[in-house]
Coordinates of C-alpha atoms and ligand atoms in Angstrom, one line a residue:
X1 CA 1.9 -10.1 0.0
X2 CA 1.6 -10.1 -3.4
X3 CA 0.1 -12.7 -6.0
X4 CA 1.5 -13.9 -9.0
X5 CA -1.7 -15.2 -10.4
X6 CA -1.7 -14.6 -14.4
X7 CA -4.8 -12.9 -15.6
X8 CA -5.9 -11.2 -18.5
X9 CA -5.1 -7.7 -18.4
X10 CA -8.8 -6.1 -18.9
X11 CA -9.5 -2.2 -20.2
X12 CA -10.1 0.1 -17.3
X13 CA -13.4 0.4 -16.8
X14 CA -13.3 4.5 -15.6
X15 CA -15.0 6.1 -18.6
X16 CA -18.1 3.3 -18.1
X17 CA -21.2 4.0 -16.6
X18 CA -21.0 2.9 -12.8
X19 CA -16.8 1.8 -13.2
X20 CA -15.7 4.6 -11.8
X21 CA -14.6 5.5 -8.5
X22 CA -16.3 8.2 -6.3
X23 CA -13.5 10.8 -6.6
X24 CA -12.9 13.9 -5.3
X25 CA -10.3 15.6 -8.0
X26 CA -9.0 19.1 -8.0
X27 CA -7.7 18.7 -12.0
X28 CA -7.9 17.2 -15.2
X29 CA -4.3 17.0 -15.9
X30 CA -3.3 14.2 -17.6
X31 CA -0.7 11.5 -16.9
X32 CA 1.6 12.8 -19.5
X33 CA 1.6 16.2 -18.1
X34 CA 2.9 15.3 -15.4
X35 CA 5.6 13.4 -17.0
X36 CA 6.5 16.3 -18.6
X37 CA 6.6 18.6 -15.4
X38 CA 9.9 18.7 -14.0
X39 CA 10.4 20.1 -10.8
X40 CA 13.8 21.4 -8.2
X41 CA 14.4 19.6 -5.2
X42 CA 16.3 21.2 -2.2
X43 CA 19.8 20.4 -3.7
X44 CA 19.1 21.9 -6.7
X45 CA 19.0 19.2 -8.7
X46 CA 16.1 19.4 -11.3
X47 CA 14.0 15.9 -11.5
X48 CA 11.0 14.6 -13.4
X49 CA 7.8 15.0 -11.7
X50 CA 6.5 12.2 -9.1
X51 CA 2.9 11.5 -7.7
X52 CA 2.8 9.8 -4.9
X53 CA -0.3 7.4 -4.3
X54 CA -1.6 6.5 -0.7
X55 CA -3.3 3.3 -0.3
X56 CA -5.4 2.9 2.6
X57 CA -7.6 0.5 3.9
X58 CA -7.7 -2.4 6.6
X59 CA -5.4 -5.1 7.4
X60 CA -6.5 -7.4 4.2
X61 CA -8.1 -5.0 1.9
X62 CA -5.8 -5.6 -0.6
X63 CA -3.4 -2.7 -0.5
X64 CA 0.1 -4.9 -1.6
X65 CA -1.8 -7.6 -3.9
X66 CA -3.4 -4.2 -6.2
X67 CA -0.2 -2.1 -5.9
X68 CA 1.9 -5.1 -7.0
X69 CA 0.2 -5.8 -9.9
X70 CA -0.2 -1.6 -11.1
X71 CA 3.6 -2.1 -11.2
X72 CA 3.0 -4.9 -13.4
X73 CA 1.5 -3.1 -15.6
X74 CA 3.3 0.0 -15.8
X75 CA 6.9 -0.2 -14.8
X76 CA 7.2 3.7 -13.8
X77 CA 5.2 2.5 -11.2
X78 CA 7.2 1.7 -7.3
X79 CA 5.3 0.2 -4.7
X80 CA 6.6 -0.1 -1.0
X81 CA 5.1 -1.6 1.8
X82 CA 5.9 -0.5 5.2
X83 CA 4.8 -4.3 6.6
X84 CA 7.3 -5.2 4.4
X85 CA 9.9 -2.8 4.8
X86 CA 9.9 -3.8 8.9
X87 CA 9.2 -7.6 8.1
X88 CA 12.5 -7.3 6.6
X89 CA 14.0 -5.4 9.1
X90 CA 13.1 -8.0 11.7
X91 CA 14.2 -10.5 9.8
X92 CA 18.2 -9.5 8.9
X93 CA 17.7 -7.7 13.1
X94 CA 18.6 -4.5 12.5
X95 CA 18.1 -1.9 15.1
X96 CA 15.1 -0.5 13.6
X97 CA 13.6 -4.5 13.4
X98 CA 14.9 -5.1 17.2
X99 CA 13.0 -2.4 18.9
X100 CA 9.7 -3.3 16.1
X101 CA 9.0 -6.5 16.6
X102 CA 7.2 -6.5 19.8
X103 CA 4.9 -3.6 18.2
X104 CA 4.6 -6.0 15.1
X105 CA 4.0 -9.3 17.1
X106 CA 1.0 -7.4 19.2
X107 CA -0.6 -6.4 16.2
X108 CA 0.6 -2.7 17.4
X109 CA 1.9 0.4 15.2
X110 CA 5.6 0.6 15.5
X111 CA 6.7 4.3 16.5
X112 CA 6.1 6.6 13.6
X113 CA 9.4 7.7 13.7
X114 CA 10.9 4.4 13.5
X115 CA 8.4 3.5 10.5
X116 CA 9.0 7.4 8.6
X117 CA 12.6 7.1 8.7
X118 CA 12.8 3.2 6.6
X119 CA 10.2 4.8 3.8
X120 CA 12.2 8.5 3.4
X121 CA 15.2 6.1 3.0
X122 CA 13.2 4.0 0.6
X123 CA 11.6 7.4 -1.6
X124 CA 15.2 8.5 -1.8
X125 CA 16.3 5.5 -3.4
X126 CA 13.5 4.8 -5.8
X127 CA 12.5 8.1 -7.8
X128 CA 15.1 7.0 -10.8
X129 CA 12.9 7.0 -13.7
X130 CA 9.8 6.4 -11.3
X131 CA 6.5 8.6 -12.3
X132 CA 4.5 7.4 -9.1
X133 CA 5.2 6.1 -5.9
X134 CA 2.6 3.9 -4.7
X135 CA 3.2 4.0 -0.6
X136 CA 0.9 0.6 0.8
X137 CA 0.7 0.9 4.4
X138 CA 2.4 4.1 5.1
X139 CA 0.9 6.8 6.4
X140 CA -1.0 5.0 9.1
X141 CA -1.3 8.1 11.2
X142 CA -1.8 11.8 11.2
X143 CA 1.5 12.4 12.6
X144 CA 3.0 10.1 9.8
X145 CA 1.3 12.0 6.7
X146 CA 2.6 14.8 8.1
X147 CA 5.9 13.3 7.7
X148 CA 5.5 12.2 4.1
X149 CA 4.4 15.7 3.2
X150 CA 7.4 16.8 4.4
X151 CA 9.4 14.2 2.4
X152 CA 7.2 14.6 -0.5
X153 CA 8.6 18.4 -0.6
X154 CA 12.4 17.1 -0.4
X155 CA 12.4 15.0 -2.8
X156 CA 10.1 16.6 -5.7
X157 CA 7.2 14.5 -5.3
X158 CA 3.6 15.6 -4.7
X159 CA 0.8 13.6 -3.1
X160 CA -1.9 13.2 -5.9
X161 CA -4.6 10.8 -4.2
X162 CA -5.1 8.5 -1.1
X163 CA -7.5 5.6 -1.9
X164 CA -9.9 4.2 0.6
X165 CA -10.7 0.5 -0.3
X166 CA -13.6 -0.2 1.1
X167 CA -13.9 -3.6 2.6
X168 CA -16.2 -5.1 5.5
X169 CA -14.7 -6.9 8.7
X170 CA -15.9 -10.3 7.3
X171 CA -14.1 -10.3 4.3
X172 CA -11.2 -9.0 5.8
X173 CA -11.1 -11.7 8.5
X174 CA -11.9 -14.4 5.4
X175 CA -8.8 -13.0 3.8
X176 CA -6.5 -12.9 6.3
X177 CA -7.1 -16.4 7.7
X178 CA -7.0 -17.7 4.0
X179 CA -3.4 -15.7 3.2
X180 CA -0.5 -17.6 3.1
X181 CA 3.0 -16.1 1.6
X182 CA 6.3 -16.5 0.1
X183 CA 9.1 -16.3 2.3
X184 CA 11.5 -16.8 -1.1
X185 CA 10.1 -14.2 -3.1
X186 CA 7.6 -12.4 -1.5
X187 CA 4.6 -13.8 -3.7
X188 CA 1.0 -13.6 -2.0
X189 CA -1.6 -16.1 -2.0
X190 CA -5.0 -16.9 -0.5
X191 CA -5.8 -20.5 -0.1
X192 CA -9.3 -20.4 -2.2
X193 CA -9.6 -16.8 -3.9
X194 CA -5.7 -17.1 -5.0
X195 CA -4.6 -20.5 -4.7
X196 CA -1.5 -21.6 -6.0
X197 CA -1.0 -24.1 -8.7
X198 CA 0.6 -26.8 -6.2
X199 CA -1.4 -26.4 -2.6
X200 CA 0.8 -24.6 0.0
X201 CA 4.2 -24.7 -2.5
X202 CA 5.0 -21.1 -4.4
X203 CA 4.5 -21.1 -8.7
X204 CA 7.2 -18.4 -8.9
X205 CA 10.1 -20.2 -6.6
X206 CA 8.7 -23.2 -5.7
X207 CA 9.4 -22.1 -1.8
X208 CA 7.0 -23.5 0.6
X209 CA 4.1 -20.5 1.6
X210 CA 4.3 -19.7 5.0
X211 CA 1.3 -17.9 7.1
X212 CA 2.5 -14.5 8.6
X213 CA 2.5 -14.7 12.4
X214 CA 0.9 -12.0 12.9
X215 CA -2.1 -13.8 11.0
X216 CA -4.0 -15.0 14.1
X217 CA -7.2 -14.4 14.7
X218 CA -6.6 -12.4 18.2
X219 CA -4.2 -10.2 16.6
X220 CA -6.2 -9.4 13.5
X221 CA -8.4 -8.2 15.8
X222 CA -6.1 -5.7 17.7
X223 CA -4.8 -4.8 14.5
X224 CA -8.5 -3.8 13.5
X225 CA -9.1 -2.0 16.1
X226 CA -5.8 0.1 15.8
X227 CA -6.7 0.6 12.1
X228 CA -10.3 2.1 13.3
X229 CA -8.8 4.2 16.3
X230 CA -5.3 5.4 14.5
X231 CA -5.5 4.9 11.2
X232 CA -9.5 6.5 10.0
X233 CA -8.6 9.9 11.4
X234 CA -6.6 10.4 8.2
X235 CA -9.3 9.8 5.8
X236 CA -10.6 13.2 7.6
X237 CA -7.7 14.3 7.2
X238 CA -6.7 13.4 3.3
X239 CA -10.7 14.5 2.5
X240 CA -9.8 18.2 3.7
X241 CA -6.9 18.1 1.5
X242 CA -9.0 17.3 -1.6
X243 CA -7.3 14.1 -2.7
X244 CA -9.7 11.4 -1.3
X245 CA -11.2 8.7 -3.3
X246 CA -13.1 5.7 -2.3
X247 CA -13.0 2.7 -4.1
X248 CA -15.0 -0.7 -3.4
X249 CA -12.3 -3.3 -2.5
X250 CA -14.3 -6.2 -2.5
X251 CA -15.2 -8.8 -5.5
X252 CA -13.0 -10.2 -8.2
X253 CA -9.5 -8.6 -7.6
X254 CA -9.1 -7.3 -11.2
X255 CA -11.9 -5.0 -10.7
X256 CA -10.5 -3.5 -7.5
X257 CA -7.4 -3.1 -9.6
X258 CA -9.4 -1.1 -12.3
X259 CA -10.8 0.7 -9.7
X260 CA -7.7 2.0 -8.5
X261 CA -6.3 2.8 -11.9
X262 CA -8.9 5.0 -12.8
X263 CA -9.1 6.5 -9.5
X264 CA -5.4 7.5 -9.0
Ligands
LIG301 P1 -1.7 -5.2 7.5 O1 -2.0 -4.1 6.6 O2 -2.2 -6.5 6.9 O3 -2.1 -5.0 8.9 P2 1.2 -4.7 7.3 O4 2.1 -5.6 6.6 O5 0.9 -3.4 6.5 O6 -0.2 -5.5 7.5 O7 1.7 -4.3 8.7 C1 2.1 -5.3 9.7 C2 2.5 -4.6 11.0 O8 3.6 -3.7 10.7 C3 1.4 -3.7 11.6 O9 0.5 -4.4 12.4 C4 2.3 -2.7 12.4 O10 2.8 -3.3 13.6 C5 3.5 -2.5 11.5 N1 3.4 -1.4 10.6 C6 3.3 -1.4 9.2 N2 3.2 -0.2 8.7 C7 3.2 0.7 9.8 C8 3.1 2.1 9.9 N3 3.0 2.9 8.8 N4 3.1 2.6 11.1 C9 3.3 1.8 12.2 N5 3.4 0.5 12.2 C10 3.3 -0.1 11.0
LIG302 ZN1 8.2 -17.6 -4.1

């Protein structure tokens, strides 16, 4: 759920005193090398380099609105989100969005099978010309970064950093109860942080916003609670590896944004 909301585009803020993120990095290479790097899949076939960026954090920390507008800014950026990827699914009922929608409606984790299978198909439609794939969403579980590492491997693309936004239950409940969407173009809103131009009507399609039904307050809960059971046991995991960062998610978005920047 992404907004459309035009700000200023401000200087990261990394090399400042107190802007950065608390990271944990392994190397200073720098964005071009990586670029540069070029790398042989399974097939043979030699492709540019790709990072792949993790974002985690609760139901509302702000995942899809920050990964939507990185891509803004840089267009060898591709963002994905798996809530997405299934709302879709539901929506045209495929298989895949038959057998997820009671998961979805309960505020559940769909199989991780089910869930893997729609983002490898994604990743191997989206490396042209990509330099990082930003994954919002997916993994939610151990067993699922296990997947993606695998994937990661077939298709040339290495996991660079999985950032944390840090963001307390209140806020998140505040969010979600204020987010409305676009069901025309996929636009995300809040009704007083990000508030469109014309109340509940969409500045980019003019489509009437829509709250996601999975919004309510008992299922924001269970989803919570999933996030906190299933979903922390990575950030063990990713720390292990090295490739952790935690970044504040609260406070005008823009500096969340910056945040991220600097930290991936
Ligand atoms: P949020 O982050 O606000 O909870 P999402 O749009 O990411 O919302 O996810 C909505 C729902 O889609 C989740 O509650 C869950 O049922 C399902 N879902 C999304 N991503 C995954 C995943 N990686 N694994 C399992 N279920 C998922
Ligand atoms: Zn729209």
């Amino acid at each position: 759920m992404y907004s459309q909301e035009k700000t200023p585009m401000k200087k990261p803020v990394c090399q400042e005193r107190g802007g950065n993120a608390r990271t944990e990095r392994k190397s200073a290479a720098t964005a071009k090398d990586f670029a540069l790097r070029r790398v042989r899949g399974p097939d043979k076939v030699t492709r540019p380099y790709m990072k792949i960026v993790v974002l985690l954090g609760g139901p509302g920390s702000g995942k899809g609105t920050i990964a939507t507008r990185l891509v803004a800014a840089d267009r060898t950026f591709r963002h994905v989100s798996s809530g997405d990827l299934l709302r879709e699914a539901v929506r045209l009922q495929t298989d895949a969005g038959r057998e997820a929608d009671g998961y979805m409606k309960r505020g559940e984790l769909v199989p991780d099978e089910l869930v893997a299978a729609m983002i490898r198909e994604w990743m191997g439609r989206s490396g042209e010309g990509a330099s990082t794939l930003l994954l919002d969403g997916f993994p939610r579980t151990v067993r699922q970064a296990e997947i993606l590492d695998e994937t990661a491997a077939g298709c040339g693309a290495e996991l660079s950093a999985a950032v944390l936004l840090e963001v307390d239950d209140a806020t998140l409940f505040d969010r979600i109860a204020g987010r409305r969407g676009c069901p025309g173009c996929g636009a995300g809103y809040h009704v007083t942080n990000i508030p469109p131009k014309r109340e509940g009507v969409c500045d980019v399609c003019g489509s009437a916003l829509v709250t996601r039904k999975d919004d309510s307050f008992e299922t924001v809960r269970n989803r919570l609670e999933v996030y906190r059971n299933q979903t922390l046991p990575l950030i063990d995991f990713y720390r292990a590896r090295g490739v952790l960062r935690r970044v504040a998610g609260t406070g005008p978005i823009e500096g969340s944004v910056d945040r991220v920047r600097c930290a991936i």
